[in-house]
Short mmCIF file of C-alpha atoms in Angstrom, two decimals:
data_model
loop_
_atom_site.label_atom_id
_atom_site.label_comp_id
_atom_site.label_asym_id
_atom_site.label_seq_id
_atom_site.Cartn_x
_atom_site.Cartn_y
_atom_site.Cartn_z
CA UNK A 23 113.48 80.65 169.64
CA UNK A 24 115.50 81.27 166.35
CA UNK A 25 113.36 78.48 164.62
CA UNK A 26 110.22 80.36 164.97
CA UNK A 27 111.15 83.36 162.75
CA UNK A 28 112.63 81.06 160.16
CA UNK A 29 109.39 78.99 160.01
CA UNK A 30 107.31 82.14 159.76
CA UNK A 31 109.55 83.41 156.81
CA UNK A 32 109.10 80.09 155.15
CA UNK A 33 105.13 80.25 155.40
CA UNK A 34 105.40 83.86 154.18
CA UNK A 35 107.36 82.78 150.97
CA UNK A 36 104.88 80.04 150.49
CA UNK A 37 102.07 82.20 150.74
CA UNK A 38 103.48 84.84 148.27
CA UNK A 39 104.46 81.97 145.81
CA UNK A 40 100.80 80.73 145.82
CA UNK A 41 99.47 84.23 145.24
CA UNK A 42 101.67 84.81 142.34
CA UNK A 43 100.91 81.39 140.89
CA UNK A 44 97.17 82.03 141.25
CA UNK A 45 97.63 85.62 139.70
CA UNK A 46 99.53 84.44 136.63
CA UNK A 47 96.95 81.53 136.16
CA UNK A 48 94.03 84.11 136.17
CA UNK A 49 95.88 86.20 133.62
CA UNK A 50 96.29 83.21 131.30
CA UNK A 51 92.74 82.37 131.82
CA UNK A 52 91.55 85.84 131.05
CA UNK A 53 93.63 85.90 127.83
CA UNK A 54 92.34 82.60 126.67
CA UNK A 55 88.64 83.80 127.22
CA UNK A 56 89.44 86.97 125.22
CA UNK A 57 91.02 84.85 122.45
CA UNK A 58 88.00 82.56 122.27
CA UNK A 59 85.62 85.42 122.12
CA UNK A 60 87.29 87.03 119.12
CA UNK A 61 90.51 85.40 117.85
CA UNK A 62 94.01 86.62 117.63
CA UNK A 63 93.34 90.10 117.10
CA UNK A 64 91.87 90.48 120.52
CA UNK A 65 94.79 88.35 122.19
CA UNK A 66 96.60 91.25 124.03
CA UNK A 67 99.16 88.85 125.25
CA UNK A 68 100.07 87.28 121.82
CA UNK A 69 103.72 87.69 121.01
CA UNK A 70 103.23 87.01 117.42
CA UNK A 71 104.24 89.91 114.98
CA UNK A 72 101.35 91.24 112.77
CA UNK A 73 101.04 89.70 109.36
CA UNK A 74 102.95 91.21 106.39
CA UNK A 75 101.29 94.48 105.32
CA UNK A 76 99.56 95.01 108.49
CA UNK A 77 100.70 97.50 111.47
CA UNK A 78 99.03 99.43 114.24
CA UNK A 79 100.10 102.98 113.13
CA UNK A 80 101.59 104.65 109.94
CA UNK A 81 103.95 107.50 109.61
CA UNK A 82 102.83 111.13 109.06
CA UNK A 83 104.44 111.23 105.50
CA UNK A 84 102.69 108.09 104.66
CA UNK A 85 99.20 109.59 105.60
CA UNK A 86 99.95 112.85 103.78
CA UNK A 87 100.86 111.10 100.47
CA UNK A 88 98.31 108.17 100.65
CA UNK A 89 95.31 110.28 101.53
CA UNK A 90 95.90 113.43 99.65
CA UNK A 91 93.10 113.87 97.06
CA UNK A 92 95.38 115.40 94.55
CA UNK A 93 98.08 112.79 94.75
CA UNK A 94 97.22 109.84 92.25
CA UNK A 95 99.58 107.31 93.81
CA UNK A 96 99.25 103.69 93.01
CA UNK A 97 99.56 102.39 96.56
CA UNK A 98 96.40 101.79 98.42
CA UNK A 99 96.28 102.33 102.28
CA UNK A 100 93.64 100.71 104.65
CA UNK A 101 93.05 102.12 108.13
CA UNK A 102 90.41 100.13 109.96
CA UNK A 103 88.37 99.78 113.10
CA UNK A 104 86.39 96.80 114.48
CA UNK A 105 83.92 96.72 117.20
CA UNK A 106 82.37 93.54 118.45
CA UNK A 107 78.76 93.22 119.78
CA UNK A 108 78.01 95.60 122.56
CA UNK A 109 81.56 96.01 123.54
CA UNK A 110 82.74 99.65 124.00
CA UNK A 111 86.51 98.67 122.73
CA UNK A 112 87.51 99.44 119.29
CA UNK A 113 90.35 97.61 117.63
CA UNK A 114 92.49 99.44 115.16
CA UNK A 115 95.18 98.58 112.75
CA UNK A 116 96.26 99.51 109.08
CA UNK A 117 97.28 97.64 106.07
CA UNK A 118 98.68 97.95 102.37
CA UNK A 119 98.72 96.07 99.16
CA UNK A 120 100.96 93.12 99.09
CA UNK A 121 100.68 90.56 96.14
CA UNK A 122 96.75 91.27 96.70
CA UNK A 123 94.83 94.33 97.09
CA UNK A 124 94.46 95.45 100.82
CA UNK A 125 90.75 94.76 100.74
CA UNK A 126 91.41 91.05 99.80
CA UNK A 127 94.25 90.98 102.53
CA UNK A 128 91.75 92.15 105.18
CA UNK A 129 89.21 89.66 104.29
CA UNK A 130 91.73 86.72 104.37
CA UNK A 131 93.14 87.91 107.49
CA UNK A 132 89.57 88.38 109.08
CA UNK A 133 88.21 84.96 107.93
CA UNK A 134 91.44 83.11 108.91
CA UNK A 135 91.66 84.37 112.49
CA UNK A 136 87.95 84.82 113.49
CA UNK A 137 85.87 81.95 114.52
CA UNK A 138 82.67 83.34 115.90
CA UNK A 139 79.02 82.47 115.94
CA UNK A 140 76.91 84.06 113.08
CA UNK A 141 74.71 85.64 115.53
CA UNK A 142 77.46 87.82 116.86
CA UNK A 143 77.39 91.33 115.38
CA UNK A 144 80.54 93.08 114.36
CA UNK A 145 80.91 96.70 113.12
CA UNK A 146 83.74 97.33 110.69
CA UNK A 147 84.91 100.78 109.44
CA UNK A 148 87.35 101.32 106.74
CA UNK A 149 89.32 104.37 105.70
CA UNK A 150 90.60 103.69 102.22
CA UNK A 151 92.91 105.98 100.21
CA UNK A 152 91.38 104.50 97.05
CA UNK A 153 87.75 103.12 96.51
CA UNK A 154 87.54 99.42 95.92
CA UNK A 155 88.02 98.31 92.22
CA UNK A 156 85.15 96.00 90.73
CA UNK A 157 86.86 92.74 91.74
CA UNK A 158 87.47 93.84 95.46
CA UNK A 159 83.73 94.99 95.49
CA UNK A 160 82.63 91.62 94.53
CA UNK A 161 85.04 89.91 97.14
CA UNK A 162 83.51 92.38 99.78
CA UNK A 163 79.93 91.30 98.80
CA UNK A 164 80.72 87.51 99.10
CA UNK A 165 82.41 88.21 102.46
CA UNK A 166 79.41 90.07 103.70
CA UNK A 167 77.04 87.47 102.45
CA UNK A 168 78.85 84.79 104.44
CA UNK A 169 78.98 86.91 107.59
CA UNK A 170 75.44 88.41 108.01
CA UNK A 171 76.28 89.88 111.44
CA UNK A 172 78.96 92.20 109.82
CA UNK A 173 78.12 95.67 108.88
CA UNK A 174 80.69 97.77 106.79
CA UNK A 175 81.17 101.49 106.51
CA UNK A 176 83.66 102.76 103.99
CA UNK A 177 85.20 106.17 103.60
CA UNK A 178 87.44 106.84 100.63
CA UNK A 179 89.94 109.56 100.05
CA UNK A 180 89.70 109.08 96.18
CA UNK A 181 87.87 107.21 93.60
CA UNK A 182 89.87 104.40 91.88
CA UNK A 183 89.44 104.55 87.95
CA UNK A 184 85.99 106.03 88.39
CA UNK A 185 85.27 106.27 84.64
CA UNK A 186 85.36 102.60 84.30
CA UNK A 187 81.87 101.26 84.30
CA UNK A 188 82.87 97.89 86.00
CA UNK A 189 84.24 99.88 88.90
CA UNK A 190 81.29 102.10 89.00
CA UNK A 191 78.92 99.15 89.03
CA UNK A 192 80.82 97.42 91.77
CA UNK A 193 80.46 100.50 94.06
CA UNK A 194 76.67 100.63 93.31
CA UNK A 195 76.43 96.92 94.07
CA UNK A 196 78.05 97.46 97.51
CA UNK A 197 75.58 100.24 98.34
CA UNK A 198 72.75 98.05 97.24
CA UNK A 199 74.21 95.22 99.55
CA UNK A 200 73.95 97.55 102.48
CA UNK A 201 77.43 98.96 102.60
CA UNK A 202 77.84 102.64 103.38
CA UNK A 203 80.41 104.44 101.10
CA UNK A 204 81.27 108.03 101.60
CA UNK A 205 84.00 110.35 100.82
CA UNK A 206 86.40 111.39 103.68
CA UNK A 207 85.71 114.85 105.07
CA UNK A 208 87.53 116.99 107.43
CA UNK A 209 86.22 115.09 110.35
CA UNK A 210 87.48 111.72 108.95
CA UNK A 211 90.96 113.17 108.39
CA UNK A 212 91.24 114.47 111.76
CA UNK A 213 89.97 111.11 113.23
CA UNK A 214 92.49 109.15 111.27
CA UNK A 215 95.36 111.48 112.24
CA UNK A 216 94.53 111.17 115.90
CA UNK A 217 94.00 107.29 115.99
CA UNK A 218 96.07 105.93 113.19
CA UNK A 219 99.14 108.22 112.67
CA UNK A 220 102.34 108.03 114.67
CA UNK A 221 102.77 111.89 114.79
CA UNK A 222 105.53 113.35 117.01
CA UNK A 223 104.62 114.63 120.47
CA UNK A 224 103.09 118.04 120.28
CA UNK A 225 102.09 117.57 116.64
CA UNK A 226 98.39 116.60 117.30
CA UNK A 227 97.01 119.61 115.52
CA UNK A 228 99.24 119.45 112.47
CA UNK A 229 96.99 117.22 110.69
CA UNK A 230 96.56 117.60 106.75
CA UNK A 231 93.76 120.14 105.83
CA UNK A 232 92.91 119.62 102.03
CA UNK A 233 90.79 122.10 100.13
CA UNK A 234 87.12 121.44 100.80
CA UNK A 235 86.31 121.92 97.16
CA UNK A 236 88.47 118.77 96.17
CA UNK A 237 86.57 116.82 98.78
CA UNK A 238 83.14 117.98 97.43
CA UNK A 239 84.12 117.26 93.88
CA UNK A 240 84.76 113.71 94.68
CA UNK A 241 81.58 113.53 96.77
CA UNK A 242 79.71 114.92 93.70
CA UNK A 243 81.13 112.07 91.46
CA UNK A 244 80.34 109.40 94.09
CA UNK A 245 76.67 110.66 94.00
CA UNK A 246 76.77 110.21 90.15
CA UNK A 247 77.97 106.59 90.62
CA UNK A 248 75.48 105.71 93.23
CA UNK A 249 72.54 107.31 91.15
CA UNK A 250 73.77 105.56 88.04
CA UNK A 251 74.30 108.82 86.27
CA UNK A 252 77.17 109.53 83.72
CA UNK A 253 80.43 110.68 85.00
CA UNK A 254 80.91 114.37 85.76
CA UNK A 255 84.18 114.70 87.03
CA UNK A 256 87.52 114.15 85.01
CA UNK A 257 90.76 114.12 86.49
CA UNK A 258 94.05 114.51 84.65
CA UNK A 259 97.77 114.95 85.82
CA UNK A 260 100.65 116.70 84.19
CA UNK A 261 103.69 114.70 84.93
CA UNK A 262 106.08 117.75 84.16
CA UNK A 263 104.84 119.86 87.03
CA UNK A 264 102.91 117.18 89.04
CA UNK A 265 99.77 119.20 88.79
CA UNK A 266 96.34 117.53 89.16
CA UNK A 267 93.42 119.03 87.20
CA UNK A 268 89.75 118.48 88.14
CA UNK A 269 87.32 119.26 85.26
CA UNK A 270 83.50 119.16 85.60
CA UNK A 271 81.25 118.22 82.74
CA UNK A 272 77.56 118.47 83.94
CA UNK A 273 74.36 117.41 81.99
CA UNK A 274 70.96 118.17 82.82
CA UNK A 275 70.52 114.69 84.55
CA UNK A 276 73.04 115.80 87.02
CA UNK A 277 71.44 118.92 87.96
CA UNK A 278 68.02 117.03 88.38
CA UNK A 279 69.17 114.11 90.28
CA UNK A 280 72.12 115.21 92.46
CA UNK A 281 71.07 116.38 96.06
CA UNK A 282 70.87 120.14 96.07
CA UNK A 283 73.03 120.63 99.00
CA UNK A 284 75.93 118.82 97.14
CA UNK A 285 75.54 121.23 94.26
CA UNK A 286 75.32 124.22 96.55
CA UNK A 287 78.56 123.13 98.27
CA UNK A 288 80.44 122.87 95.10
CA UNK A 289 79.15 126.41 93.87
CA UNK A 290 77.53 124.77 90.68
CA UNK A 291 74.24 126.60 91.63
CA UNK A 292 73.46 129.54 93.68
CA UNK A 293 71.01 129.55 96.55
CA UNK A 294 67.57 130.91 95.82
CA UNK A 295 66.86 134.26 97.35
CA UNK A 296 63.29 135.49 98.07
CA UNK A 297 62.88 139.33 98.02
CA UNK A 298 60.13 141.05 99.84
#
């Protein structure tokens, strides 16, 4: 009579072992399918550490310094989102300059780890602390020409050496290639704080709020760049007291070509009033 319970326990252990083996096989098969569909970035089970210069979240002080419109720091920070095809999932990470500019690092990482059919669509959103230089703009255009299914939207906190004609032309070429370039607004700052910053518990509402006028001045200059107008914004910094000065020098072409709502937002023109 004692042999029956032991036999029953043996069969029970065998069934549990079979179930666990099937379960782990299913998990490995699922991860393999995900990896084939998108590469290592979607491999949730990959034990490999992120490449140098890349990580999921940044610290609050990094976000404050890197994305402050009045801080003219040399370091460039990139926060990015990737969405594949019709999937609802968004994959996020961040990067900084290494020996290359962060835009080049992203392109090299993307092309080395992604092997997908050209018909697969991919939406990429960048949040850059500085706009791309002319060399990075050229590399981005080459990357997009080789990946026609990729769309790119770029939000920038500051304009990198915007008086340089090569940089201005580089941004125009990007726009003409189908890239959307906009200055970051309050909405983008809040989005980045929520999704990319390792803020302490309870500090969700303590995201940086920069004066709207600074953001609009950069937006004004970006419109000048895209429209091929002369520079209207000059930025200087006094090292003694670390003050940043924004100066506007507008010409008639600026008033004629820049959208009216941009001029109204910066206070450069007054809204027209009809009296009855």
